[in-house]
Amino acid sequence: MNTGSHTAQAVYLDYNATAPMRPEALRATRDALQAVGNASSIHDHGRDAAGRVDRARQQVADLLNCSRGELIFTSGATEANNLALHATYASQGNIVTSAVEHPAVLETARALTAEAPGSLMILPVDDEGKIDYGAFRAEVEQRGAALVSIMLANNETGVVTDLAPIAEVAHSVGALVHTDATQYVGRLPLDLEDLNVDLLSLSAHKFGGPQGVGALYIRRGTPLPQRPLVFGGGHERGWRAGTLNVPGIVGLGAAAEAAHRELDAEASRIGKLRDLLEGEILAQLPGSYVNGVGSTRLPGVSSVTFPGCPADALLTSMPDISVSDGSACSAGAPTPSHVLLAMGLGREAADSTLRFSLGYATTEQEIRKAIDATVRAVTHVRAVMDAPGHP
Ligand code: PMP
């Protein structure tokens, strides 16, 4: 796969950070960039832009099995999560979430509840990354009205949440359910009729659309006060002001359509490649282990701990493979992954973890290259760490 001129030789296995744009999305975005027109203008050019946005809204709605009027375009999942939590906290006054959420949920929840700390419950997970269903049930039944915000798939481990029973309990006590589905959408089939959540966040760049665009789904009839974060011209039915990012939205729509078409075939092909990667790494590097392996996982994600091998040393030793370390997905100083710590890993183990994430363009040849590079890097780092004189 061609991932850009200066890194053309490197193998890209960091789809959970951002996926390469799908050719369909690239073409559609480029076309839209070349067109002129503000989707709010009533002349021909404006109507043309509005038509492109409508089409994209339908493409996303088709991927999720919802209706167009239930979608609000945003600048990505961070904003969609913020919007969801702000609006629901205003009506529910309580947030129940989990320890393995993305910072876009956890930090928003902490900020919203800072002045009423008892109104935030962060549920622990077990060593496979799963929420304790009994603890969840007890908590939600005691609180009643609340926002339950639980991610559909974890960005670091790929662990998938069985949301339907969670939504059922939450709804039975009058709570609302939001899910951060950023890593799930476009990777596995999703049907909002079955999932039964009230709000869902997604982001284009995780499944082959452009960066900086996403959407929030709000089920029709959900009792929510309208709480925009961005005020102004009343776009997106008053939920988010600002001139629509037409090229981004068009790219999101095209990526959604392409991902939808290929969903089952891609998931099965990618799952086999991930199994190959894990099988070889575990066989060739005794002592290494896969996090969340006992849970249902996304097909393309593998979080592997190499005890005694700091991830930064591994990454330096395998420059031709673009993977992610186990540190928090944030800018600035690296801190050990809160997800791995919540699953019971020690600090050192969390810091000795790599996340491989595969996607629609990953090839078997790339996986074999990544296996060889990982085995060489771990062997090298182990030798350095074991060398006499190493502290
Ligand atoms: N939630 C999850 C689970 C994610 O993985 C990410 C991206 N790292 C986000 C939210 C934020 O998405 P965006 O980049 O679109 O703001």
XYZ file of C-alpha atoms and ligand atoms in Angstrom:
407
model
C 0.000 0.000 0.000
C 1.315 3.442 -0.870
C 1.240 5.563 2.262
C 3.177 8.589 1.006
C 6.466 9.390 -0.700
C 9.069 9.417 2.077
C 7.559 6.466 3.928
C 6.694 4.385 0.888
C 8.820 1.509 2.182
C 7.317 1.506 5.658
C 4.486 -0.836 6.561
C 1.529 1.088 7.934
C -0.214 -0.760 10.774
C -1.724 2.136 12.666
C -5.275 2.203 11.300
C -6.701 2.916 14.749
C -4.767 6.180 14.830
C -5.894 7.017 11.312
C -6.603 4.911 8.244
C -5.324 5.816 4.781
C -8.039 7.419 2.695
C -9.997 5.035 0.523
C -9.638 5.846 -3.203
C -13.394 6.505 -3.426
C -13.203 8.997 -0.564
C -10.141 10.688 -1.994
C -11.808 11.142 -5.382
C -15.048 12.428 -3.885
C -13.250 14.842 -1.538
C -11.078 16.154 -4.361
C -14.121 16.735 -6.588
C -15.904 18.554 -3.786
C -12.843 20.712 -3.105
C -12.899 21.796 -6.729
C -16.559 22.778 -6.628
C -17.724 26.083 -5.236
C -20.772 26.629 -3.078
C -21.853 27.077 0.513
C -24.430 24.449 1.427
C -26.558 27.187 3.031
C -26.757 29.383 -0.083
C -29.940 29.222 -2.081
C -28.454 29.743 -5.539
C -27.487 26.888 -7.861
C -23.977 26.512 -6.513
C -25.279 26.413 -2.948
C -27.920 23.868 -3.873
C -25.268 21.760 -5.531
C -23.214 21.776 -2.306
C -26.316 21.006 -0.240
C -27.084 18.102 -2.581
C -23.621 16.641 -1.994
C -24.124 16.936 1.749
C -27.545 15.262 1.517
C -26.060 12.377 -0.441
C -23.296 11.929 2.128
C -25.851 11.994 4.939
C -27.730 9.193 3.203
C -24.527 7.189 2.713
C -23.728 7.409 6.437
C -27.362 6.639 7.337
C -27.221 3.531 5.118
C -24.071 2.317 6.865
C -25.721 2.642 10.280
C -29.321 1.856 9.342
C -30.744 5.106 10.657
C -32.391 8.050 8.953
C -30.656 11.140 7.636
C -32.425 13.420 10.075
C -30.813 11.605 12.978
C -27.265 12.651 12.010
C -25.339 15.792 12.889
C -22.022 16.357 11.140
C -19.181 17.404 13.407
C -15.410 17.898 13.221
C -14.860 14.313 14.363
C -15.586 11.939 17.198
C -14.047 14.153 19.868
C -16.604 16.827 19.133
C -19.417 14.295 18.725
C -18.597 12.836 22.159
C -18.437 16.289 23.725
C -21.760 17.254 22.171
C -23.419 14.023 23.310
C -22.207 14.327 26.878
C -22.987 18.034 27.238
C -26.543 17.643 26.021
C -27.324 14.516 28.013
C -25.667 15.628 31.229
C -27.859 18.722 31.106
C -30.951 16.526 31.108
C -29.827 13.510 33.148
C -27.496 14.973 35.782
C -25.481 11.753 36.121
C -22.889 10.011 33.974
C -22.001 6.328 34.111
C -19.037 5.418 31.963
C -16.085 3.024 31.937
C -12.418 3.179 32.838
C -11.329 2.268 29.300
C -13.098 5.058 27.407
C -11.192 7.378 25.112
C -10.148 10.691 26.735
C -12.748 12.412 24.541
C -15.362 10.779 26.787
C -13.493 10.475 30.094
C -12.158 14.026 30.165
C -15.472 15.483 29.055
C -17.284 13.520 31.765
C -14.780 14.665 34.394
C -15.050 18.295 33.299
C -18.852 18.241 33.298
C -19.127 16.640 36.723
C -16.207 18.472 38.377
C -18.539 20.429 40.583
C -20.680 17.435 41.493
C -18.194 14.544 41.756
C -20.813 12.044 42.957
C -22.578 12.396 39.650
C -19.821 10.522 37.801
C -19.368 6.764 38.026
C -16.417 5.217 36.186
C -16.950 1.462 35.996
C -13.950 -0.859 36.243
C -13.226 -3.574 33.680
C -11.885 -7.108 34.157
C -8.526 -8.337 32.920
C -10.032 -9.031 29.502
C -11.251 -5.444 29.183
C -14.928 -6.280 29.789
C -17.264 -4.256 31.962
C -18.646 -6.073 34.982
C -22.283 -6.367 33.964
C -23.507 -6.967 37.542
C -21.725 -3.852 38.828
C -23.107 -1.870 35.903
C -26.644 -3.019 36.592
C -26.451 -2.185 40.302
C -25.041 1.256 39.589
C -27.577 2.195 36.946
C -30.547 0.860 38.902
C -29.490 2.935 41.865
C -29.047 6.120 39.801
C -32.024 5.905 37.461
C -31.811 8.937 35.204
C -28.289 9.021 33.894
C -26.273 9.061 30.743
C -24.603 5.733 30.172
C -21.642 6.268 27.851
C -19.869 3.031 26.971
C -17.676 2.578 23.926
C -18.542 -0.046 21.321
C -14.933 -1.043 20.638
C -11.774 -0.068 22.405
C -9.141 1.804 20.425
C -6.171 0.124 22.115
C -7.259 -3.496 22.449
C -10.155 -3.750 19.996
C -12.323 -5.284 22.752
C -15.976 -5.043 21.702
C -18.744 -4.308 24.215
C -21.943 -6.324 24.154
C -24.097 -3.213 24.275
C -27.596 -4.549 23.739
C -28.054 -5.851 27.330
C -26.469 -2.687 28.705
C -28.912 -0.551 26.716
C -31.821 -2.690 27.879
C -31.022 -2.236 31.581
C -30.265 1.459 31.116
C -33.527 2.125 29.302
C -35.535 0.173 31.862
C -34.573 2.730 34.526
C -34.928 5.813 32.308
C -31.253 6.299 31.475
C -30.004 7.336 28.036
C -27.277 5.432 26.232
C -24.442 6.935 24.220
C -21.745 4.874 22.558
C -18.431 6.005 21.181
C -18.375 3.778 18.115
C -15.384 5.489 16.518
C -13.340 2.312 16.143
C -16.244 0.046 15.263
C -18.027 1.920 12.489
C -16.845 0.792 9.075
C -15.010 -2.206 10.553
C -17.901 -4.493 11.536
C -21.572 -4.443 10.529
C -23.685 -2.200 12.722
C -27.454 -1.817 12.755
C -28.853 0.963 14.920
C -32.216 -0.742 15.062
C -30.651 -3.685 16.905
C -28.094 -1.769 18.911
C -30.790 0.248 20.625
C -28.611 3.187 21.705
C -29.815 6.790 21.832
C -26.624 8.484 20.701
C -23.562 7.292 18.780
C -20.326 8.997 17.741
C -18.206 8.217 14.705
C -15.216 9.593 12.878
C -14.420 9.442 9.151
C -10.665 9.001 9.379
C -10.848 5.639 11.115
C -12.436 3.941 8.121
C -10.924 5.639 5.121
C -12.479 9.100 5.098
C -10.690 12.397 5.688
C -9.472 13.631 9.058
C -11.447 16.324 10.852
C -14.976 15.148 10.104
C -17.399 12.865 11.918
C -20.969 12.630 13.069
C -23.214 12.296 16.068
C -26.339 10.168 15.737
C -29.263 11.135 17.971
C -32.209 8.768 17.818
C -35.399 10.533 16.777
C -37.555 11.322 19.794
C -34.720 11.208 22.332
C -35.713 13.643 25.075
C -32.770 16.050 24.993
C -32.409 19.793 25.385
C -30.601 21.282 22.412
C -27.174 22.171 23.769
C -24.859 23.222 20.948
C -21.181 23.664 21.750
C -20.669 25.928 18.759
C -23.133 28.813 18.435
C -23.812 30.836 15.313
C -25.826 30.367 12.167
C -28.022 27.468 13.267
C -26.664 24.818 10.893
C -27.349 21.124 11.464
C -30.849 21.885 12.783
C -29.401 24.164 15.438
C -27.074 21.525 16.904
C -23.845 22.843 15.418
C -23.216 26.213 13.837
C -20.546 26.854 11.237
C -20.332 26.536 7.469
C -20.484 22.861 6.629
C -17.194 21.182 5.720
C -18.581 20.022 2.390
C -15.448 18.244 1.052
C -14.926 16.490 4.398
C -18.560 15.439 4.656
C -18.546 14.197 1.061
C -15.395 12.182 1.814
C -17.053 10.746 4.921
C -20.066 9.704 2.846
C -17.941 8.076 0.143
C -15.872 6.207 2.752
C -19.072 5.040 4.458
C -20.455 3.705 1.173
C -17.201 1.934 0.255
C -16.775 0.456 3.736
C -20.411 -0.694 3.763
C -19.993 -2.518 0.468
C -16.896 -4.394 1.615
C -17.709 -4.849 5.317
C -18.062 -8.626 5.629
C -15.300 -9.531 3.194
C -12.876 -7.041 4.718
C -13.593 -8.097 8.282
C -12.924 -11.745 7.497
C -9.758 -11.053 5.458
C -8.351 -8.665 8.082
C -9.212 -11.056 10.920
C -7.149 -13.788 9.233
C -4.185 -11.444 8.839
C -4.437 -10.421 12.502
C -4.516 -14.099 13.521
C -1.432 -14.744 11.407
C 0.371 -11.831 13.055
C -0.515 -12.917 16.586
C 0.099 -16.601 15.959
C 3.611 -16.012 14.628
C 4.572 -13.419 17.232
C 3.436 -15.583 20.145
C 5.137 -18.658 18.688
C 8.423 -16.930 17.959
C 8.558 -14.747 21.058
C 7.711 -16.829 24.123
C 6.609 -14.701 27.060
C 4.708 -12.211 24.901
C 0.920 -12.045 25.274
C -2.111 -10.475 23.639
C -4.320 -8.160 25.683
C -8.064 -8.755 25.594
C -7.647 -12.032 23.713
C -10.437 -13.669 25.729
C -12.978 -11.070 24.578
C -14.720 -10.471 21.295
C -12.423 -8.081 19.450
C -12.379 -6.009 16.285
C -10.776 -8.068 13.527
C -7.897 -5.668 12.872
C -6.488 -4.848 16.302
C -3.786 -6.538 18.297
C -2.330 -5.242 21.543
C 0.760 -7.280 22.390
C 2.884 -6.998 25.528
C 6.574 -7.932 25.315
C 7.625 -8.115 28.974
C 10.948 -6.449 29.651
C 11.003 -4.590 26.313
C 10.134 -0.898 26.597
C 7.882 0.074 23.694
C 9.944 3.130 22.802
C 13.057 0.947 22.392
C 11.066 -1.471 20.230
C 9.711 1.299 18.041
C 13.230 2.660 17.514
C 14.389 -0.828 16.532
C 11.674 -1.322 13.925
C 11.558 1.967 12.026
C 10.040 0.367 8.932
C 6.871 -0.606 10.735
C 4.438 2.128 11.746
C 2.675 0.858 14.854
C 1.655 2.520 18.066
C 3.018 2.103 21.577
C 0.782 1.451 24.554
C 0.905 4.984 25.836
C -2.103 7.228 26.006
C -3.472 8.510 22.722
C -2.687 12.123 23.529
C -0.287 14.851 22.588
C 2.502 15.759 25.007
C 4.223 13.669 27.661
C 3.629 9.920 27.299
C 1.813 8.282 30.191
C 1.132 4.559 30.455
C -2.102 3.517 28.829
C -5.032 3.966 31.208
C -6.763 1.178 29.293
C -4.052 -1.392 29.995
C -3.712 -0.251 33.612
C -7.481 -0.648 34.039
C -7.152 -4.215 32.717
C -4.683 -4.948 35.502
C -1.360 -4.608 33.707
C 1.442 -3.070 35.729
C 3.063 0.148 34.590
C 6.054 -1.680 33.183
C 3.954 -4.154 31.213
C 1.774 -1.334 29.872
C 4.937 0.444 28.749
C 6.114 -2.723 26.985
C 3.079 -2.986 24.737
C 2.627 -2.356 21.030
C -0.665 -1.878 19.232
C -0.848 -3.220 15.702
C -3.920 -2.073 13.811
C -4.717 -3.365 10.341
C -7.246 -2.273 7.781
C -8.744 -2.552 4.345
C -5.479 -2.072 2.456
C -3.241 -4.282 4.621
C -1.606 -7.156 2.729
C -0.207 -10.510 3.837
C 3.217 -9.414 2.629
C 3.061 -6.430 4.976
C 2.069 -8.662 7.879
C 4.985 -11.019 7.199
C 7.336 -8.028 7.112
C 5.896 -6.781 10.403
C 6.309 -10.217 12.017
C 9.978 -10.402 10.992
C 10.683 -6.838 12.115
C 8.958 -7.375 15.468
C 10.801 -10.619 16.166
C 14.119 -8.962 15.313
C 13.346 -5.871 17.423
C 12.240 -7.842 20.483
C 15.245 -10.164 20.228
C 17.560 -7.170 19.956
C 15.996 -5.227 22.833
C 15.976 -8.331 25.051
C 19.687 -8.837 24.334
C 20.458 -5.206 25.186
C 18.380 -5.306 28.375
C 20.030 -8.580 29.460
C 23.560 -7.410 28.688
C 25.881 -7.214 31.684
C 26.125 -3.662 32.970
C 22.585 -2.746 31.881
C 20.827 -1.325 34.931
N -12.928 7.862 20.365
C -12.121 6.843 20.067
C -12.436 5.478 20.597
C -10.994 7.052 19.267
O -10.179 6.033 18.987
C -10.728 8.362 18.789
C -9.510 8.638 17.922
N -8.284 8.308 18.525
C -11.604 9.384 19.126
C -12.693 9.098 19.910
C -11.382 10.781 18.645
O -11.726 10.885 17.283
P -11.376 12.150 16.396
O -9.958 11.972 15.981
O -12.306 12.082 15.242
O -11.611 13.374 17.218
